[in-house]
Amino acid sequence: MITIFDQRQLLHAPVRELHNGGWTAYAETPDRAETILAAIGPALPARDMGVAPIAAVHDAGYLRFLEAAHRDWLAAGRDGDAIGYAWPVVGRRDVDLTRIDARLGRYSYDASTPIAEHSWMSAYWSAQTALTALDEVARGSDGVGFALCRPCGHHAGADYLGGYCFLNNAAIAAAEARGRGLGPVAILDIDYHHGNGTQDIFAADPDMLFVSIHADPATDYPFYWGHADEHGSGAGAGTTLNLPLPRGTDWAAYEPALDQALAAVKAFDTRFLIVSFGADTFVDDPISHFRLQRSDFVRLGQRVAALALPSVIVMEGGYATADLGDNVAAFLDGFEGGRRA
Ligand code: OKP
Ligand code: ZN
């Protein structure tokens, strides 16, 4: 398995997030990536494949906003991390406002994702990490690539940030794989949280399958996406599959949903797989409520690898930092074993 990582992904370091009515320390820390790297060994650096594959997924105005947001925040006389406080939820007009607070609202959907000085730099290289892993697999250097992405991506939509995510690394890699003629492409999202950004990006797209196993949004973030009755829209109806599970889910309860997800990937005639992998399904994750054990991550990797598809595994969440490296290594070891089985 080829592994990609870029040191510039460590620069993004917001201080705090709004959580349960107060400020708490930002959970998506740079040492998450460092602990994974320490557990899995050396990685190739990302190559710069430019902004075009990012712009193929994200709105041009959003990218201009994101690149400039922290500078605009400082120019408005603020310090620290940029964060919005007014979200134009219903029927927002497409007006091109200049005030940073208006732009933060326009291009985000929550208060858990501050923009720090280097956020654009880290998000850009996180996307390049996914693209480089895709490029390596496409060139045939290995059948599987692990993109050690950070910040994560699956909550970011075409024109919005949120949930610690800025650029949707998995969607960018999926679109690039399709563009290179490697499809049909399926995205299997096995982070604890529903990948609302990925779902939105491909909801109306008939030849991109999005399948997600996640905590029931009736009880868990992101609440307004990921319910079982969301199947895709327009021409994409039927190419979205949501498998929400209750808090407390252990391997015995998780595996039937996994069976269903894998069956959907097979039924789609998938030729290329993107896995949005979050280790926040772990029993001791501090912000999540499933009960997978480290040994379950081995099984999970084996089961996904048994699809025997060329794959890019894109890192998403996982916040039990002391266990994170070993959990990711367990998943990747299982994946390697499952390919050979
Ligand atoms: C990102 B990923 C809890 C409130 C929710 C956002 C969670 C984003 C998770 N502090 N904060 O899917 O792991
Ligand atoms: Zn998550």
Short mmCIF file of C-alpha atoms in Angstrom, two decimals, residues 23-271:
data_model
loop_
_atom_site.label_atom_id
_atom_site.label_comp_id
_atom_site.label_asym_id
_atom_site.label_seq_id
_atom_site.Cartn_x
_atom_site.Cartn_y
_atom_site.Cartn_z
CA TRP A 23 -15.79 27.04 23.78
CA THR A 24 -13.77 23.84 23.92
CA ALA A 25 -10.31 22.94 22.63
CA TYR A 26 -10.37 22.16 18.91
CA ALA A 27 -10.61 18.38 18.54
CA GLU A 28 -9.09 18.11 15.05
CA THR A 29 -5.48 18.65 16.10
CA PRO A 30 -2.25 18.40 14.07
CA ASP A 31 -0.94 15.61 16.33
CA ARG A 32 -3.72 13.36 15.00
CA ALA A 33 -1.81 13.14 11.73
CA GLU A 34 1.54 12.83 13.48
CA THR A 35 0.39 9.88 15.57
CA ILE A 36 -0.96 8.11 12.48
CA LEU A 37 2.30 8.69 10.63
CA ALA A 38 4.29 7.37 13.58
CA ALA A 39 2.21 4.19 13.62
CA ILE A 40 2.25 3.42 9.90
CA GLY A 41 5.76 4.43 8.91
CA PRO A 42 7.11 6.65 6.15
CA ALA A 43 4.95 8.28 3.49
CA LEU A 44 5.63 9.84 0.11
CA PRO A 45 5.11 13.61 -0.04
CA ALA A 46 2.18 14.95 -2.03
CA ARG A 47 2.81 16.29 -5.54
CA ASP A 48 1.19 19.55 -6.57
CA MET A 49 -1.44 18.65 -9.13
CA GLY A 50 -2.78 22.18 -9.19
CA VAL A 51 -6.09 23.79 -8.42
CA ALA A 52 -7.98 22.43 -11.46
CA PRO A 53 -9.01 19.09 -9.87
CA ILE A 54 -10.14 21.02 -6.77
CA ALA A 55 -12.11 23.49 -8.89
CA ALA A 56 -13.77 20.54 -10.63
CA VAL A 57 -15.62 19.90 -7.35
CA HIS A 58 -15.69 23.24 -5.53
CA ASP A 59 -17.34 26.56 -6.43
CA ALA A 60 -14.92 29.23 -7.69
CA GLY A 61 -16.29 31.89 -5.33
CA TYR A 62 -15.91 29.52 -2.39
CA LEU A 63 -12.27 28.85 -3.23
CA ARG A 64 -11.55 32.60 -3.49
CA PHE A 65 -13.25 33.11 -0.12
CA LEU A 66 -11.36 30.27 1.56
CA GLU A 67 -7.95 31.36 0.34
CA ALA A 68 -8.48 34.95 1.52
CA ALA A 69 -10.70 34.46 4.58
CA HIS A 70 -8.09 34.67 7.31
CA ARG A 71 -6.39 37.70 5.69
CA ASP A 72 -9.80 39.37 5.38
CA TRP A 73 -10.46 38.59 9.04
CA LEU A 74 -7.22 40.28 10.10
CA ALA A 75 -7.93 43.20 7.75
CA ALA A 76 -11.26 43.66 9.57
CA GLY A 77 -9.24 44.28 12.75
CA ARG A 78 -9.78 40.88 14.33
CA ASP A 79 -7.26 38.46 15.74
CA GLY A 80 -7.22 34.71 16.22
CA ASP A 81 -9.28 32.36 14.09
CA ALA A 82 -12.05 33.44 11.70
CA ILE A 83 -15.52 32.15 12.50
CA GLY A 84 -18.98 33.17 11.41
CA TYR A 85 -22.01 33.96 13.52
CA ALA A 86 -24.82 34.46 11.02
CA TRP A 87 -25.88 31.72 8.61
CA PRO A 88 -28.28 32.54 5.77
CA VAL A 89 -30.19 29.30 6.14
CA VAL A 90 -33.35 29.60 4.11
CA GLY A 91 -33.63 30.98 0.60
CA ARG A 92 -30.39 32.88 0.73
CA ARG A 93 -29.86 35.28 -2.16
CA ASP A 94 -26.81 35.00 -4.29
CA VAL A 95 -25.42 38.41 -3.36
CA ASP A 96 -21.71 38.94 -3.53
CA LEU A 97 -21.09 40.65 -0.18
CA THR A 98 -17.63 41.74 0.91
CA ARG A 99 -17.79 41.92 4.70
CA ILE A 100 -15.89 38.95 6.11
CA ASP A 101 -18.66 37.99 8.54
CA ALA A 102 -21.19 37.86 5.69
CA ARG A 103 -18.81 35.74 3.64
CA LEU A 104 -18.11 33.38 6.57
CA GLY A 105 -21.86 32.83 6.88
CA ARG A 106 -22.36 32.38 3.14
CA TYR A 107 -19.66 29.73 2.82
CA SER A 108 -20.07 27.69 6.01
CA TYR A 109 -22.79 25.89 7.92
CA ASP A 110 -21.55 25.48 11.48
CA ALA A 111 -19.46 27.01 14.25
CA SER A 112 -17.11 24.05 14.71
CA THR A 113 -14.75 24.98 11.88
CA PRO A 114 -12.70 28.14 12.48
CA ILE A 115 -10.31 29.31 9.75
CA ALA A 116 -6.79 29.84 11.07
CA GLU A 117 -3.82 31.49 9.42
CA HIS A 118 -2.67 28.41 7.54
CA SER A 119 -5.99 26.64 6.99
CA TRP A 120 -6.00 27.21 3.23
CA MET A 121 -2.43 25.90 2.94
CA SER A 122 -3.22 22.75 4.92
CA ALA A 123 -6.52 22.12 3.16
CA TYR A 124 -4.85 22.58 -0.24
CA TRP A 125 -2.17 20.02 0.60
CA SER A 126 -4.72 17.67 2.12
CA ALA A 127 -6.49 17.68 -1.25
CA GLN A 128 -3.16 17.20 -3.05
CA THR A 129 -2.44 14.26 -0.74
CA ALA A 130 -5.67 12.59 -1.91
CA LEU A 131 -4.92 13.44 -5.55
CA THR A 132 -1.40 12.09 -5.31
CA ALA A 133 -2.67 8.81 -3.82
CA LEU A 134 -5.18 8.62 -6.67
CA ASP A 135 -2.44 9.33 -9.21
CA GLU A 136 -0.23 6.57 -7.78
CA VAL A 137 -3.03 4.01 -7.96
CA ALA A 138 -4.04 5.22 -11.44
CA ARG A 139 -0.46 4.75 -12.64
CA GLY A 140 -0.51 1.23 -11.27
CA SER A 141 2.26 1.64 -8.68
CA ASP A 142 -0.06 -0.10 -6.22
CA GLY A 143 -3.68 -1.19 -6.14
CA VAL A 144 -4.36 0.75 -2.96
CA GLY A 145 -3.30 4.17 -1.76
CA PHE A 146 -3.68 5.63 1.69
CA ALA A 147 -4.07 9.42 1.69
CA LEU A 148 -3.22 10.65 5.18
CA CYS A 149 -5.41 13.70 4.76
CA ARG A 150 -5.78 16.39 7.37
CA PRO A 151 -7.89 18.50 7.65
CA CYS A 152 -10.63 16.02 6.84
CA GLY A 153 -13.01 16.60 3.95
CA HIS A 154 -16.33 14.77 3.91
CA HIS A 155 -18.42 17.55 5.52
CA ALA A 156 -17.27 20.16 2.96
CA GLY A 157 -19.71 20.77 0.11
CA ALA A 158 -19.13 22.44 -3.23
CA ASP A 159 -19.52 25.88 -1.63
CA TYR A 160 -19.38 25.37 2.09
CA LEU A 161 -17.06 24.40 4.93
CA GLY A 162 -18.04 22.77 8.22
CA GLY A 163 -17.34 19.83 10.52
CA TYR A 164 -13.56 20.49 10.55
CA CYS A 165 -13.60 20.20 6.72
CA PHE A 166 -12.70 22.73 3.99
CA LEU A 167 -11.98 20.85 0.77
CA ASN A 168 -13.67 17.53 0.11
CA ASN A 169 -10.65 15.32 -0.43
CA ALA A 170 -12.66 12.17 -1.15
CA ALA A 171 -14.94 13.93 -3.66
CA ILE A 172 -11.94 15.54 -5.37
CA ALA A 173 -10.22 12.15 -5.72
CA ALA A 174 -13.46 10.51 -6.88
CA ALA A 175 -14.05 13.15 -9.56
CA GLU A 176 -10.43 12.85 -10.71
CA ALA A 177 -10.73 9.04 -10.91
CA ARG A 178 -13.83 9.37 -13.04
CA GLY A 179 -12.18 12.03 -15.20
CA ARG A 180 -9.37 9.61 -15.94
CA GLY A 181 -11.86 7.01 -17.12
CA LEU A 182 -11.43 4.72 -14.13
CA GLY A 183 -15.14 4.60 -13.21
CA PRO A 184 -17.78 3.74 -12.33
CA VAL A 185 -16.58 5.17 -9.00
CA ALA A 186 -18.15 4.45 -5.62
CA ILE A 187 -17.46 6.30 -2.38
CA LEU A 188 -17.83 4.26 0.80
CA ASP A 189 -17.94 6.54 3.84
CA ILE A 190 -17.26 4.76 7.14
CA ASP A 191 -16.55 7.72 9.38
CA TYR A 192 -18.79 7.93 12.47
CA HIS A 193 -20.40 11.08 11.07
CA HIS A 194 -22.43 11.28 7.90
CA GLY A 195 -20.46 12.73 4.96
CA ASN A 196 -22.98 15.41 4.08
CA GLY A 197 -20.62 17.35 1.83
CA THR A 198 -19.82 14.33 -0.31
CA GLN A 199 -23.49 13.41 -0.48
CA ASP A 200 -24.46 16.94 -1.59
CA ILE A 201 -21.71 17.11 -4.22
CA PHE A 202 -22.85 13.91 -5.92
CA ALA A 203 -26.55 13.77 -4.97
CA ALA A 204 -27.82 14.44 -8.50
CA ASP A 205 -25.01 12.51 -10.19
CA PRO A 206 -26.17 9.19 -11.65
CA ASP A 207 -22.73 7.64 -12.13
CA MET A 208 -21.19 8.28 -8.73
CA LEU A 209 -22.35 6.00 -5.91
CA PHE A 210 -22.25 7.34 -2.34
CA VAL A 211 -22.78 4.82 0.46
CA SER A 212 -22.42 5.80 4.11
CA ILE A 213 -22.61 3.99 7.45
CA HIS A 214 -22.81 6.49 10.28
CA ALA A 215 -24.42 7.53 13.54
CA ASP A 216 -28.11 8.28 13.20
CA PRO A 217 -28.38 12.02 12.45
CA ALA A 218 -31.46 12.14 14.66
CA THR A 219 -29.02 12.05 17.58
CA ASP A 220 -25.69 13.03 16.06
CA TYR A 221 -23.96 15.68 13.97
CA PRO A 222 -24.59 16.74 11.18
CA PHE A 223 -28.29 16.23 12.04
CA TYR A 224 -29.81 17.51 8.77
CA TRP A 225 -28.28 15.00 6.38
CA GLY A 226 -27.76 11.23 6.41
CA HIS A 227 -31.26 10.00 7.16
CA ALA A 228 -32.27 6.69 5.63
CA ASP A 229 -34.81 8.30 3.30
CA GLU A 230 -32.18 10.34 1.40
CA HIS A 231 -31.53 8.42 -1.83
CA GLY A 232 -30.19 11.11 -4.17
CA SER A 233 -32.01 13.59 -6.36
CA GLY A 234 -33.00 13.99 -10.02
CA ALA A 235 -30.96 11.78 -12.31
CA GLY A 236 -28.98 10.68 -9.24
CA ALA A 237 -31.99 9.14 -7.50
CA GLY A 238 -30.92 5.74 -6.22
CA THR A 239 -27.17 6.44 -6.16
CA THR A 240 -27.09 7.55 -2.51
CA LEU A 241 -27.45 4.97 0.25
CA ASN A 242 -27.53 6.00 3.91
CA LEU A 243 -27.27 3.37 6.65
CA PRO A 244 -27.68 5.20 9.96
CA LEU A 245 -27.01 3.20 13.13
CA PRO A 246 -27.80 3.97 16.77
CA ARG A 247 -25.36 5.12 19.42
CA GLY A 248 -23.79 2.11 21.12
CA THR A 249 -23.34 0.17 17.87
CA ASP A 250 -20.68 -2.54 18.24
CA TRP A 251 -19.23 -4.86 15.60
CA ALA A 252 -22.16 -7.29 15.80
CA ALA A 253 -24.57 -4.47 14.95
CA TYR A 254 -22.19 -2.79 12.49
CA GLU A 255 -21.45 -5.82 10.32
CA PRO A 256 -24.95 -6.25 8.81
CA ALA A 257 -24.87 -2.61 7.67
CA LEU A 258 -21.41 -3.21 6.23
CA ASP A 259 -22.74 -6.23 4.33
CA GLN A 260 -25.46 -4.05 2.88
CA ALA A 261 -23.02 -1.28 1.96
CA LEU A 262 -20.62 -3.69 0.25
CA ALA A 263 -23.49 -5.33 -1.65
CA ALA A 264 -24.51 -1.89 -2.95
CA VAL A 265 -20.96 -1.18 -4.13
CA LYS A 266 -20.91 -4.52 -5.98
CA ALA A 267 -24.35 -3.98 -7.52
CA PHE A 268 -23.21 -0.62 -8.95
CA ASP A 269 -20.61 -2.37 -11.16
CA THR A 270 -17.98 -0.29 -9.37
CA ARG A 271 -14.52 -0.21 -10.94
#
